[in-house]
Amino acid sequence: MDQPYAAVLKDKLDAESLARLEAIRDPRLHAFVADAADLCRPDAVRVLADGDADREYIRRRALETGEEAALALPGHTVHFDGYQDQGRDKEVTRYLLPQGVSLGPNLNCTERDAGLAEVRGFLAGSMRGRTMYVAFFCLGPTLSPFSLSCVQVTDSAYVVHSEHLLYRPGYEQFKRLGGAGFFRFLHSSGKLVGTVSAQPDKKRIYIDILEDMVYSVNTQYGGNSMGLKKLALRLAIRKADREGWLAEHMFVMGVHGPRKRVTYFAGAFPSACGKTSTAMVPGETIVGDDIAYFRPIGGEARCANVEAGIFGIIQGVREKDDPVIWKVLTMPGEVIFSNVLVKDGRPWWLDMGHELPADGVNFSGPWHDGKIDKQGVEIPPAHKNARYTIALASLRNLDPRFDDPQGVPVRGIIYGGRDSDTSIPVQQSFDWTHGVITMGAALESETTFAVIGAEGVRVFCPMSNLDFLAIPLGRYIDNNLRFVEGLKRPPLVFAVNYFQRRKDGSWVTGMGDKAVWLKWMELRVHGDVRAIPGPTGHLPLHADLKKLFKKVLAKPYTEKQYVEQFTIRIPENLAKLDRVEGIYRQDVADTPPQVFEALAAQRDRLQLLRTSKGDYVSPLDL
Ligand code: SPV
Ligand code: MN
């Protein structure tokens, strides 16, 4: 080990940890760990290897530090984040911008030197009295073209425990490859009251794009503290841009068609808009629910789940609608519940299909019905963004190819947002470019609780990935457009909308109907059903949906329902085109010209149809 690091590390590491670090022959890694220790001043540094002993050690530490508490069922624990730390915090998540680099006005940036000084100032001495853990992971399957090495340094056993469930082990990979282009994450809990941040105003998540490194401090919420999740996605988007692949906010799943056919789809939905529940639709198989990398391999679009677990929203998980998850959450096995209500050692969450206790412990501390916070706002029994963390291995619907080093071949991409009044439940684009632009780049969605801020506001949400973009938006769209160059068979592109409402606010489609849309898309991939060309894409035929509703859900599906759901709302669609085009014209200097062309062509088709058929056009009149 190089001399300058040796002194710092020898002082803090026991012999085993030192040997483990030295076994990775990469001076950048040694420098990173030494710098973190020197800056944060932990009492001890523990370097973790792959394997059960260290996993068990971390589980124990999370209980000893009080970051997690045991629940009644074996393997179940609960973790609470601070009252103001219940979701990703966009405002304080920033790119450190080196001189001369611009990421466009859609991305939150801060000048690099000032940002580094600020965040390192908050980190200085922040681990006194604690142990600093050094943990190694692999994003994507190991020994695969998708593999990406990451090292997480943190003083939170909860963070490491979560990552043990959510990611593949990476220590052996580091030993084999050295760091080779690895990502580094430094998280410190900061000053605490109990187990949550004492200084929420000093919460910072700063992404150093020059160094492939992220700093996070004074936060516990997983989406802010776990480097491997959305912070790694940001770095991966930059790496993908450099290397010619894609890093997306997408689930991956196998949809099961006729004669045992399995067709793989990837789908981008904003947070809390049905991504996990789509990937978990009964009868299908899940590869992943949140982040996927895409590579062209052998002339095919292939993709891999970056993760090995689920950090899922627990609100609304019910025995009847989500039998697979329900079972995992109610049987012994390793589960971390976060920000639920706990009463008598049992976790309770919103909309679980059971009446909740009138008191217990939640993210506000001891809680009782009617408890109000400092602003006089009533505190719900559990937070809407309460979550469960589990390994995918605990799911009985796990797709057998989930760990395939070559990924799975993707035949369809699905874009979906929370849209109460504009788009129809399912449609297929005319081609890749039309889909990427009018369904992906033009995606809008109403905001949810997954991000701190107001809910229900319609926002621009390209590819459901805007929150994580780390390159200028136009460039990212261009990468998506060009991804299929040279592919023998580009995936088909679809758009879905589960959130259409009537004027009185009631839902137009049923919660479980997505199972039918998936089967229809699967049949379209193989050319097994016809479709009706409309102004915004190809629509399903009533007869095909009717058959599928009967077969998949044993439900009738009337022509009246079909007409209500699939009527093209021309004024709403035109207004959306105006909004989206306005954003690209005003804010996105590097918008590829195809975007304007595709939006204009869509406008022309809608206007032409309006001239002959009026504002609202039934699919039967197309
Ligand atoms: C999301 O919000 O999209 C999530 C959870 O998947 S988080 O880790 O907060 O990003
Ligand atoms: Mn997500």
XYZ file of C-alpha atoms and ligand atoms in Angstrom:
633
model
C 0.000 0.000 0.000
C 1.259 3.468 -0.839
C 2.852 5.176 2.119
C 0.630 8.254 2.513
C -2.493 6.123 2.949
C -0.862 3.496 5.077
C -0.398 5.784 8.060
C -4.054 6.824 8.256
C -5.380 3.354 7.620
C -3.023 1.444 9.927
C -4.227 3.605 12.735
C -7.922 2.823 12.217
C -8.093 -0.628 10.640
C -7.698 -3.958 12.359
C -5.453 -6.532 10.695
C -8.296 -8.251 8.860
C -9.692 -5.053 7.397
C -6.236 -3.895 6.367
C -5.490 -7.209 4.665
C -8.807 -7.039 2.822
C -8.117 -3.563 1.567
C -4.574 -4.426 0.538
C -5.855 -7.441 -1.397
C -7.462 -4.982 -3.799
C -4.603 -3.618 -5.783
C -5.894 -0.195 -6.606
C -4.268 2.916 -5.194
C -7.355 4.996 -6.028
C -9.396 2.811 -3.742
C -6.855 3.043 -0.937
C -6.727 6.792 -1.374
C -10.516 7.041 -1.269
C -10.846 5.039 1.949
C -7.952 6.866 3.585
C -9.393 10.243 2.625
C -12.837 9.288 3.944
C -11.354 8.127 7.240
C -9.155 11.167 7.535
C -12.058 13.500 6.815
C -14.837 11.833 8.844
C -12.670 10.636 11.760
C -14.446 7.406 12.687
C -13.186 5.496 15.716
C -12.727 2.405 13.585
C -12.936 1.309 9.969
C -14.334 -2.074 9.050
C -13.746 -3.419 5.553
C -16.424 -5.930 4.593
C -16.048 -8.929 2.337
C -18.732 -10.911 0.510
C -20.333 -13.732 2.423
C -22.600 -14.587 5.297
C -20.362 -13.665 8.219
C -20.201 -9.992 7.271
C -23.866 -9.882 6.346
C -24.698 -11.214 9.778
C -22.328 -8.710 11.386
C -24.083 -5.826 9.623
C -27.541 -7.079 10.576
C -26.371 -7.179 14.173
C -24.810 -3.728 14.007
C -28.030 -2.207 12.622
C -29.843 -3.504 15.688
C -27.098 -2.479 18.112
C -26.969 1.081 16.805
C -30.754 1.331 16.969
C -31.026 2.146 13.250
C -33.255 -0.912 13.012
C -35.418 -2.620 15.603
C -36.513 -6.232 15.521
C -40.168 -6.949 14.767
C -42.110 -9.994 15.884
C -41.415 -12.167 12.853
C -37.883 -13.581 12.528
C -35.773 -11.562 10.096
C -38.135 -8.569 10.076
C -36.858 -5.199 11.231
C -38.123 -1.629 11.144
C -36.164 1.517 10.380
C -37.326 5.116 10.736
C -36.095 8.145 8.833
C -36.378 11.686 10.152
C -39.700 13.485 10.004
C -38.404 15.737 7.216
C -36.406 13.026 5.510
C -39.091 10.838 3.993
C -38.209 10.927 0.307
C -35.617 11.910 -2.209
C -34.699 15.525 -1.693
C -34.285 17.150 -5.101
C -33.466 20.572 -3.788
C -30.263 19.506 -2.024
C -29.220 16.874 -4.569
C -26.819 18.612 -6.896
C -24.132 18.008 -9.463
C -20.814 19.605 -8.674
C -20.200 21.471 -11.859
C -16.610 21.855 -13.015
C -15.703 25.035 -14.864
C -16.723 25.004 -18.500
C -19.287 22.207 -18.171
C -23.006 22.852 -18.600
C -25.751 20.309 -17.980
C -28.622 22.605 -19.029
C -31.230 24.312 -16.862
C -33.186 21.121 -16.039
C -30.433 19.796 -13.799
C -29.669 21.011 -10.320
C -26.028 22.062 -10.108
C -23.640 23.889 -7.849
C -20.142 25.181 -8.557
C -17.715 22.348 -7.843
C -15.117 23.899 -5.581
C -17.689 25.663 -3.420
C -19.852 22.543 -3.261
C -16.943 20.320 -2.311
C -15.892 22.718 0.427
C -19.443 22.845 1.768
C -20.146 19.126 1.823
C -16.692 18.165 3.036
C -17.151 20.731 5.761
C -20.307 18.937 6.905
C -18.536 15.582 6.732
C -15.487 16.683 8.702
C -15.315 14.791 11.986
C -18.872 13.546 11.490
C -18.122 9.883 12.287
C -16.465 10.441 15.653
C -17.521 7.707 18.074
C -18.712 5.472 15.214
C -17.463 2.745 12.925
C -17.013 3.465 9.254
C -17.970 0.554 6.996
C -16.390 -0.062 3.618
C -18.607 -2.293 1.475
C -18.179 -3.513 -2.108
C -20.937 -4.189 -4.595
C -21.542 -4.969 -8.226
C -24.287 -3.255 -10.195
C -25.672 -5.734 -12.693
C -24.827 -9.427 -12.791
C -21.211 -10.231 -11.933
C -18.866 -11.483 -14.675
C -20.994 -9.777 -17.268
C -20.690 -6.916 -19.774
C -23.153 -5.068 -17.530
C -21.096 -5.358 -14.308
C -20.095 -2.123 -12.668
C -18.039 -2.033 -9.472
C -19.017 0.239 -6.589
C -17.669 0.947 -3.160
C -19.876 2.348 -0.432
C -18.376 4.019 2.605
C -20.850 4.869 5.347
C -21.282 4.968 9.096
C -24.795 3.560 8.766
C -25.284 -0.174 9.209
C -28.832 0.331 7.855
C -27.407 1.614 4.566
C -25.095 -1.382 4.221
C -27.818 -3.807 5.317
C -30.175 -2.387 2.693
C -27.505 -2.627 0.037
C -26.771 -6.209 1.034
C -30.378 -6.974 0.179
C -30.545 -4.811 -2.922
C -27.247 -5.420 -4.734
C -24.891 -8.171 -5.707
C -21.718 -8.608 -3.665
C -18.621 -7.015 -5.194
C -15.597 -7.623 -2.973
C -14.320 -10.602 -4.960
C -14.834 -8.643 -8.167
C -12.749 -5.768 -6.799
C -10.023 -8.223 -5.853
C -10.069 -9.682 -9.340
C -10.287 -6.479 -11.365
C -9.071 -3.752 -9.075
C -11.469 -0.861 -9.134
C -11.422 -0.404 -12.962
C -13.731 2.545 -13.487
C -15.538 2.088 -10.198
C -18.047 4.410 -8.517
C -17.427 5.718 -4.994
C -20.034 6.718 -2.455
C -19.345 8.405 0.840
C -22.290 8.725 3.186
C -22.300 9.950 6.739
C -25.338 10.042 9.008
C -24.039 13.314 10.427
C -24.991 14.579 13.849
C -27.884 12.555 15.218
C -30.717 12.856 17.681
C -31.546 9.282 18.430
C -31.055 7.673 15.054
C -32.078 10.529 12.753
C -30.327 13.647 11.573
C -30.105 16.498 14.052
C -29.346 18.919 11.235
C -31.820 18.373 8.391
C -30.972 21.849 7.086
C -27.462 20.561 6.460
C -28.610 17.628 4.342
C -26.555 17.506 1.143
C -26.224 14.995 -1.665
C -23.526 16.169 -4.018
C -22.468 14.326 -7.125
C -18.926 14.853 -8.303
C -19.090 13.960 -11.976
C -15.366 14.525 -12.442
C -14.493 11.804 -9.959
C -17.438 9.368 -10.322
C -18.102 9.973 -6.666
C -21.076 10.987 -4.535
C -21.150 12.616 -1.097
C -24.231 12.332 1.094
C -24.605 13.695 4.615
C -27.227 14.436 7.278
C -29.819 12.115 5.778
C -31.035 8.587 6.434
C -33.751 8.036 3.770
C -32.514 5.227 1.523
C -32.951 7.107 -1.753
C -30.612 9.819 -0.413
C -28.193 7.707 1.591
C -27.679 4.519 -0.428
C -25.130 5.320 -3.089
C -25.962 2.296 -5.176
C -29.528 3.352 -5.929
C -30.310 6.593 -7.708
C -26.930 8.174 -7.097
C -25.212 5.376 -8.995
C -27.858 5.707 -11.709
C -26.742 9.275 -12.250
C -23.110 8.266 -12.613
C -24.121 5.339 -14.826
C -25.998 7.663 -17.182
C -22.750 9.543 -17.740
C -20.733 6.376 -18.187
C -23.344 4.998 -20.590
C -23.168 8.245 -22.561
C -19.403 7.878 -22.875
C -19.545 4.212 -23.812
C -22.652 3.932 -26.004
C -25.204 2.143 -23.831
C -28.228 3.259 -21.781
C -28.961 3.461 -18.053
C -32.695 3.749 -17.434
C -35.240 4.111 -14.622
C -37.050 0.961 -15.749
C -38.429 -2.329 -14.550
C -37.693 -5.461 -16.539
C -40.118 -8.367 -16.741
C -41.036 -11.464 -18.659
C -44.568 -11.427 -20.071
C -45.884 -14.904 -20.675
C -47.592 -15.394 -24.017
C -49.213 -18.345 -25.757
C -47.404 -21.704 -25.931
C -45.048 -20.935 -23.026
C -43.538 -17.977 -24.890
C -41.768 -15.445 -22.656
C -41.280 -11.949 -24.056
C -39.215 -9.399 -22.149
C -40.329 -5.831 -21.598
C -38.731 -2.888 -19.846
C -40.852 -0.035 -18.563
C -40.212 3.501 -17.368
C -42.668 5.027 -14.923
C -42.078 7.907 -12.533
C -41.700 7.008 -8.851
C -44.937 5.755 -7.297
C -46.742 5.362 -10.638
C -47.070 1.597 -10.900
C -43.603 0.408 -11.885
C -43.237 -2.264 -9.212
C -46.866 -3.351 -9.448
C -46.504 -3.824 -13.214
C -43.369 -5.918 -12.800
C -45.244 -7.947 -10.164
C -48.423 -8.581 -12.174
C -49.656 -12.075 -11.241
C -48.773 -14.709 -13.808
C -45.724 -12.864 -15.151
C -42.110 -12.991 -13.977
C -39.983 -10.176 -12.616
C -36.399 -9.421 -13.552
C -36.210 -6.068 -11.767
C -38.410 -3.193 -10.645
C -36.371 0.012 -10.781
C -33.134 0.359 -12.741
C -31.986 -1.317 -15.939
C -28.915 -1.050 -18.126
C -29.274 -1.628 -21.872
C -26.587 -2.780 -24.247
C -26.609 -3.827 -27.870
C -25.262 -7.390 -27.808
C -25.108 -9.583 -30.902
C -27.447 -7.249 -32.810
C -30.103 -7.421 -30.075
C -31.200 -4.947 -27.431
C -30.416 -6.661 -24.159
C -30.911 -5.403 -20.675
C -30.080 -6.373 -17.139
C -31.490 -5.468 -13.777
C -28.838 -3.493 -11.987
C -30.213 -4.551 -8.622
C -30.915 -7.786 -6.783
C -33.707 -6.590 -4.540
C -36.658 -4.247 -4.182
C -36.931 -1.018 -2.206
C -40.650 -0.855 -2.776
C -43.508 1.377 -1.743
C -45.583 -0.472 0.816
C -48.665 1.742 0.761
C -51.443 -0.118 -1.003
C -49.820 -3.554 -0.809
C -52.820 -5.810 -0.125
C -53.184 -9.522 0.199
C -55.611 -9.781 -2.701
C -53.888 -7.503 -5.234
C -50.262 -8.287 -4.398
C -50.233 -11.877 -3.151
C -46.541 -12.462 -3.819
C -45.250 -9.385 -1.987
C -47.837 -9.845 0.733
C -46.504 -13.284 1.464
C -42.920 -12.052 1.728
C -44.024 -9.238 4.050
C -46.012 -11.493 6.358
C -43.763 -14.568 6.615
C -40.446 -14.989 8.410
C -37.530 -13.882 6.208
C -35.281 -10.896 5.755
C -37.334 -7.691 5.371
C -36.548 -4.112 6.401
C -39.723 -2.076 6.826
C -39.225 1.664 6.821
C -41.533 4.421 8.048
C -44.479 2.103 8.715
C -46.545 2.101 11.910
C -45.421 -0.436 14.503
C -47.714 -1.826 17.151
C -46.987 -4.909 19.218
C -44.046 -5.816 17.007
C -46.125 -5.796 13.833
C -45.799 -3.416 10.871
C -48.886 -1.592 9.538
C -49.152 0.553 6.454
C -51.622 2.727 4.589
C -54.234 1.084 2.439
C -53.225 -2.444 3.443
C -56.813 -3.657 3.536
C -56.931 -3.860 7.340
C -57.990 -1.351 9.906
C -54.897 0.230 11.452
C -54.276 0.455 15.214
C -55.133 3.795 16.842
C -51.645 4.181 18.259
C -48.124 2.841 17.958
C -44.712 4.106 16.892
C -44.098 5.737 13.517
C -41.790 8.222 11.782
C -42.930 10.908 14.220
C -42.110 8.814 17.324
C -44.917 7.588 19.591
C -48.076 8.133 17.563
C -51.816 8.157 18.259
C -54.819 8.860 16.082
C -55.208 12.624 15.621
C -51.590 13.475 16.516
C -50.539 16.737 14.846
C -47.106 18.018 13.915
C -45.525 21.399 14.694
C -47.341 22.977 11.748
C -50.666 21.687 13.031
C -50.902 19.096 10.256
C -52.324 15.706 11.185
C -49.700 12.968 11.069
C -50.814 9.835 9.212
C -50.248 6.471 10.912
C -47.590 5.528 8.368
C -45.836 7.615 5.747
C -47.098 7.342 2.178
C -43.530 6.693 1.072
C -43.036 3.948 3.686
C -41.134 1.110 2.062
C -40.031 -2.489 2.299
C -36.595 -3.745 1.379
C -36.270 -7.348 0.261
C -34.020 -9.521 -1.873
C -35.506 -10.589 -5.207
C -34.521 -14.127 -4.294
C -37.408 -14.202 -1.825
C -39.979 -13.834 -4.632
C -41.637 -16.882 -6.107
C -42.254 -15.028 -9.403
C -38.579 -14.247 -9.996
C -37.695 -14.746 -13.661
C -35.173 -17.576 -14.081
C -33.007 -15.384 -16.328
C -32.721 -12.525 -13.851
C -29.030 -13.202 -13.258
C -28.107 -13.941 -16.869
C -24.726 -12.286 -17.541
C -25.911 -11.428 -21.069
C -29.098 -9.822 -19.738
C -32.434 -10.591 -21.378
C -33.484 -9.666 -24.940
C -35.875 -6.713 -24.778
C -38.753 -6.780 -27.248
C -40.847 -3.943 -25.865
C -40.367 -0.668 -24.019
C -43.267 0.777 -22.038
C -43.592 4.390 -20.949
C -46.207 5.338 -18.394
C -47.053 8.370 -16.302
C -49.741 9.549 -13.935
C -52.064 11.291 -16.342
C -55.644 11.995 -15.337
C -56.981 13.473 -18.563
C -54.962 13.001 -21.736
C -53.686 9.601 -22.825
C -55.432 6.289 -23.344
C -54.699 3.098 -21.346
C -52.422 1.475 -23.902
C -51.114 2.171 -27.396
C -48.159 1.286 -29.569
C -45.960 3.800 -31.316
C -45.544 3.842 -35.087
C -41.827 3.130 -34.726
C -38.865 3.572 -32.374
C -38.371 7.291 -33.048
C -42.071 8.108 -32.702
C -42.210 6.142 -29.435
C -39.043 7.509 -27.895
C -40.175 11.059 -28.642
C -43.944 11.198 -28.211
C -44.176 8.570 -25.472
C -40.792 8.865 -23.714
C -39.419 12.360 -24.246
C -42.915 13.905 -24.052
C -43.909 12.058 -20.885
C -45.681 14.099 -18.251
C -46.778 12.916 -14.838
C -48.513 14.238 -11.759
C -46.123 14.472 -8.796
C -46.278 11.976 -5.939
C -45.061 11.576 -2.360
C -41.846 9.822 -3.472
C -40.142 13.186 -3.793
C -40.380 15.872 -1.123
C -42.739 18.647 -2.304
C -46.311 19.261 -3.465
C -48.306 16.319 -4.843
C -50.567 16.159 -7.891
C -48.818 18.819 -9.956
C -48.382 17.905 -13.627
C -44.676 17.960 -14.441
C -42.482 17.185 -17.399
C -40.971 13.775 -16.883
C -39.014 12.571 -19.935
C -38.430 8.812 -19.828
C -39.247 9.023 -16.088
C -35.557 9.643 -15.796
C -35.314 13.434 -15.608
C -34.758 13.331 -11.853
C -31.613 11.295 -12.440
C -30.230 12.774 -15.632
C -26.596 13.697 -15.430
C -26.069 14.780 -19.009
C -27.929 17.441 -20.985
C -31.451 16.299 -21.818
C -31.143 16.671 -25.589
C -28.055 14.531 -25.607
C -29.789 11.878 -23.532
C -32.728 11.778 -25.956
C -30.328 11.536 -28.859
C -28.595 8.567 -27.174
C -31.984 6.890 -26.855
C -32.854 7.583 -30.488
C -29.541 6.213 -31.711
C -29.516 3.163 -29.457
C -31.252 0.995 -32.055
C -28.818 1.791 -34.875
C -27.403 -1.522 -35.991
C -29.959 -3.619 -34.114
C -31.641 -6.349 -36.128
C -34.956 -5.780 -34.389
C -35.546 -2.635 -32.349
C -37.922 -3.155 -29.425
C -41.488 -1.951 -30.019
C -42.480 1.081 -27.989
C -45.722 1.368 -26.038
C -47.378 3.946 -23.802
C -49.714 3.085 -20.950
C -51.754 5.198 -18.569
C -53.260 3.617 -15.458
C -54.476 6.914 -14.046
C -57.195 8.219 -16.362
C -60.057 9.786 -14.386
C -63.593 10.856 -15.130
C -64.804 14.397 -14.488
C -66.038 13.268 -11.039
C -62.539 12.018 -10.185
C -63.314 8.294 -10.395
C -60.847 5.982 -12.157
C -61.643 4.960 -15.720
C -59.685 1.694 -15.608
C -59.334 -0.943 -12.896
C -56.176 -1.533 -10.846
C -55.682 -5.020 -12.249
C -56.309 -4.087 -15.890
C -52.603 -3.619 -16.529
C -52.411 -7.428 -16.726
C -54.474 -7.210 -19.928
C -52.477 -4.346 -21.426
C -49.315 -6.415 -20.904
C -50.749 -9.440 -22.672
C -51.897 -7.254 -25.566
C -48.429 -5.760 -25.932
C -46.927 -9.236 -25.867
C -49.209 -10.320 -28.720
C -48.328 -7.184 -30.689
C -44.612 -7.950 -30.421
C -45.264 -11.214 -32.224
C -47.773 -9.784 -34.694
C -50.546 -11.963 -33.246
C -53.222 -9.237 -33.080
C -54.121 -6.364 -35.345
C -54.277 -2.719 -34.249
C -56.063 0.460 -35.326
C -53.875 3.341 -36.475
C -54.803 6.483 -34.575
C -53.250 9.958 -34.415
C -51.058 9.159 -31.381
C -50.285 5.497 -32.080
C -51.799 2.089 -32.783
C -54.818 1.226 -30.632
C -56.067 -2.217 -29.604
C -59.270 -3.644 -31.064
C -62.184 -4.126 -28.704
C -62.552 -7.772 -29.691
C -58.949 -8.578 -28.722
C -59.193 -6.828 -25.379
C -62.510 -8.482 -24.652
C -60.949 -11.901 -25.164
C -58.009 -10.995 -22.958
C -60.166 -9.558 -20.160
C -62.073 -12.812 -20.111
C -58.999 -15.006 -20.201
C -56.702 -13.060 -17.872
C -59.104 -11.482 -15.392
C -62.299 -13.483 -15.976
C -64.059 -10.138 -16.398
C -66.448 -8.859 -19.045
C -65.221 -5.916 -21.093
C -67.964 -4.020 -22.830
C -67.776 -1.858 -25.904
C -68.954 1.017 -23.727
C -65.946 0.648 -21.425
C -63.646 0.407 -24.426
C -65.052 3.558 -26.005
C -64.770 5.504 -22.755
C -61.180 4.386 -22.187
C -59.864 4.680 -25.724
C -61.569 7.840 -26.931
C -58.908 10.168 -28.296
C -59.092 13.467 -26.446
C -57.834 15.842 -29.074
C -57.849 19.180 -27.151
C -55.999 17.602 -24.220
C -53.470 15.961 -26.527
C -52.862 19.224 -28.384
C -52.430 21.112 -25.121
C -49.895 18.542 -24.009
C -47.948 18.903 -27.257
C -47.881 22.666 -26.754
C -46.606 22.328 -23.185
C -43.928 19.817 -24.099
C -42.778 21.616 -27.213
C -42.615 24.834 -25.213
C -40.257 23.218 -22.723
C -37.977 21.839 -25.421
C -37.900 25.160 -27.258
C -37.254 27.209 -24.156
C -35.117 25.045 -21.905
C -33.424 22.363 -23.933
C -30.901 23.998 -26.206
C -29.610 20.696 -27.541
C -32.995 19.193 -28.463
C -32.475 16.855 -31.440
C -34.411 18.147 -34.483
C -36.354 14.861 -34.717
C -38.145 15.843 -31.510
C -39.741 18.896 -33.087
C -40.500 16.961 -36.259
C -42.241 14.139 -34.402
C -44.244 16.526 -32.211
C -45.296 18.572 -35.251
C -46.375 15.469 -37.162
C -48.421 14.346 -34.162
C -50.066 17.765 -33.989
C -50.921 17.599 -37.699
C -52.524 14.175 -37.303
C -54.587 15.333 -34.323
C -55.727 18.505 -36.103
C -56.636 16.669 -39.246
C -58.725 14.197 -37.292
C -60.433 17.005 -35.409
C -61.498 18.618 -38.683
C -63.352 15.518 -39.749
C -64.469 13.981 -36.445
C -64.546 16.669 -33.750
C -62.782 17.025 -30.392
C -63.406 13.592 -28.914
C -63.076 10.662 -31.267
C -64.228 7.169 -30.412
C -61.835 4.375 -31.361
C -64.762 2.914 -33.323
C -64.661 5.980 -35.585
C -60.982 5.808 -36.423
C -37.918 6.111 -6.546
O -38.321 7.062 -5.848
O -37.963 6.124 -7.778
C -37.391 4.916 -5.893
C -37.007 5.013 -4.508
O -37.210 3.929 -6.536
S -35.617 6.003 -4.298
O -34.577 5.161 -3.778
O -35.997 7.022 -3.339
O -35.239 6.579 -5.549
Mn -37.282 4.439 -8.738
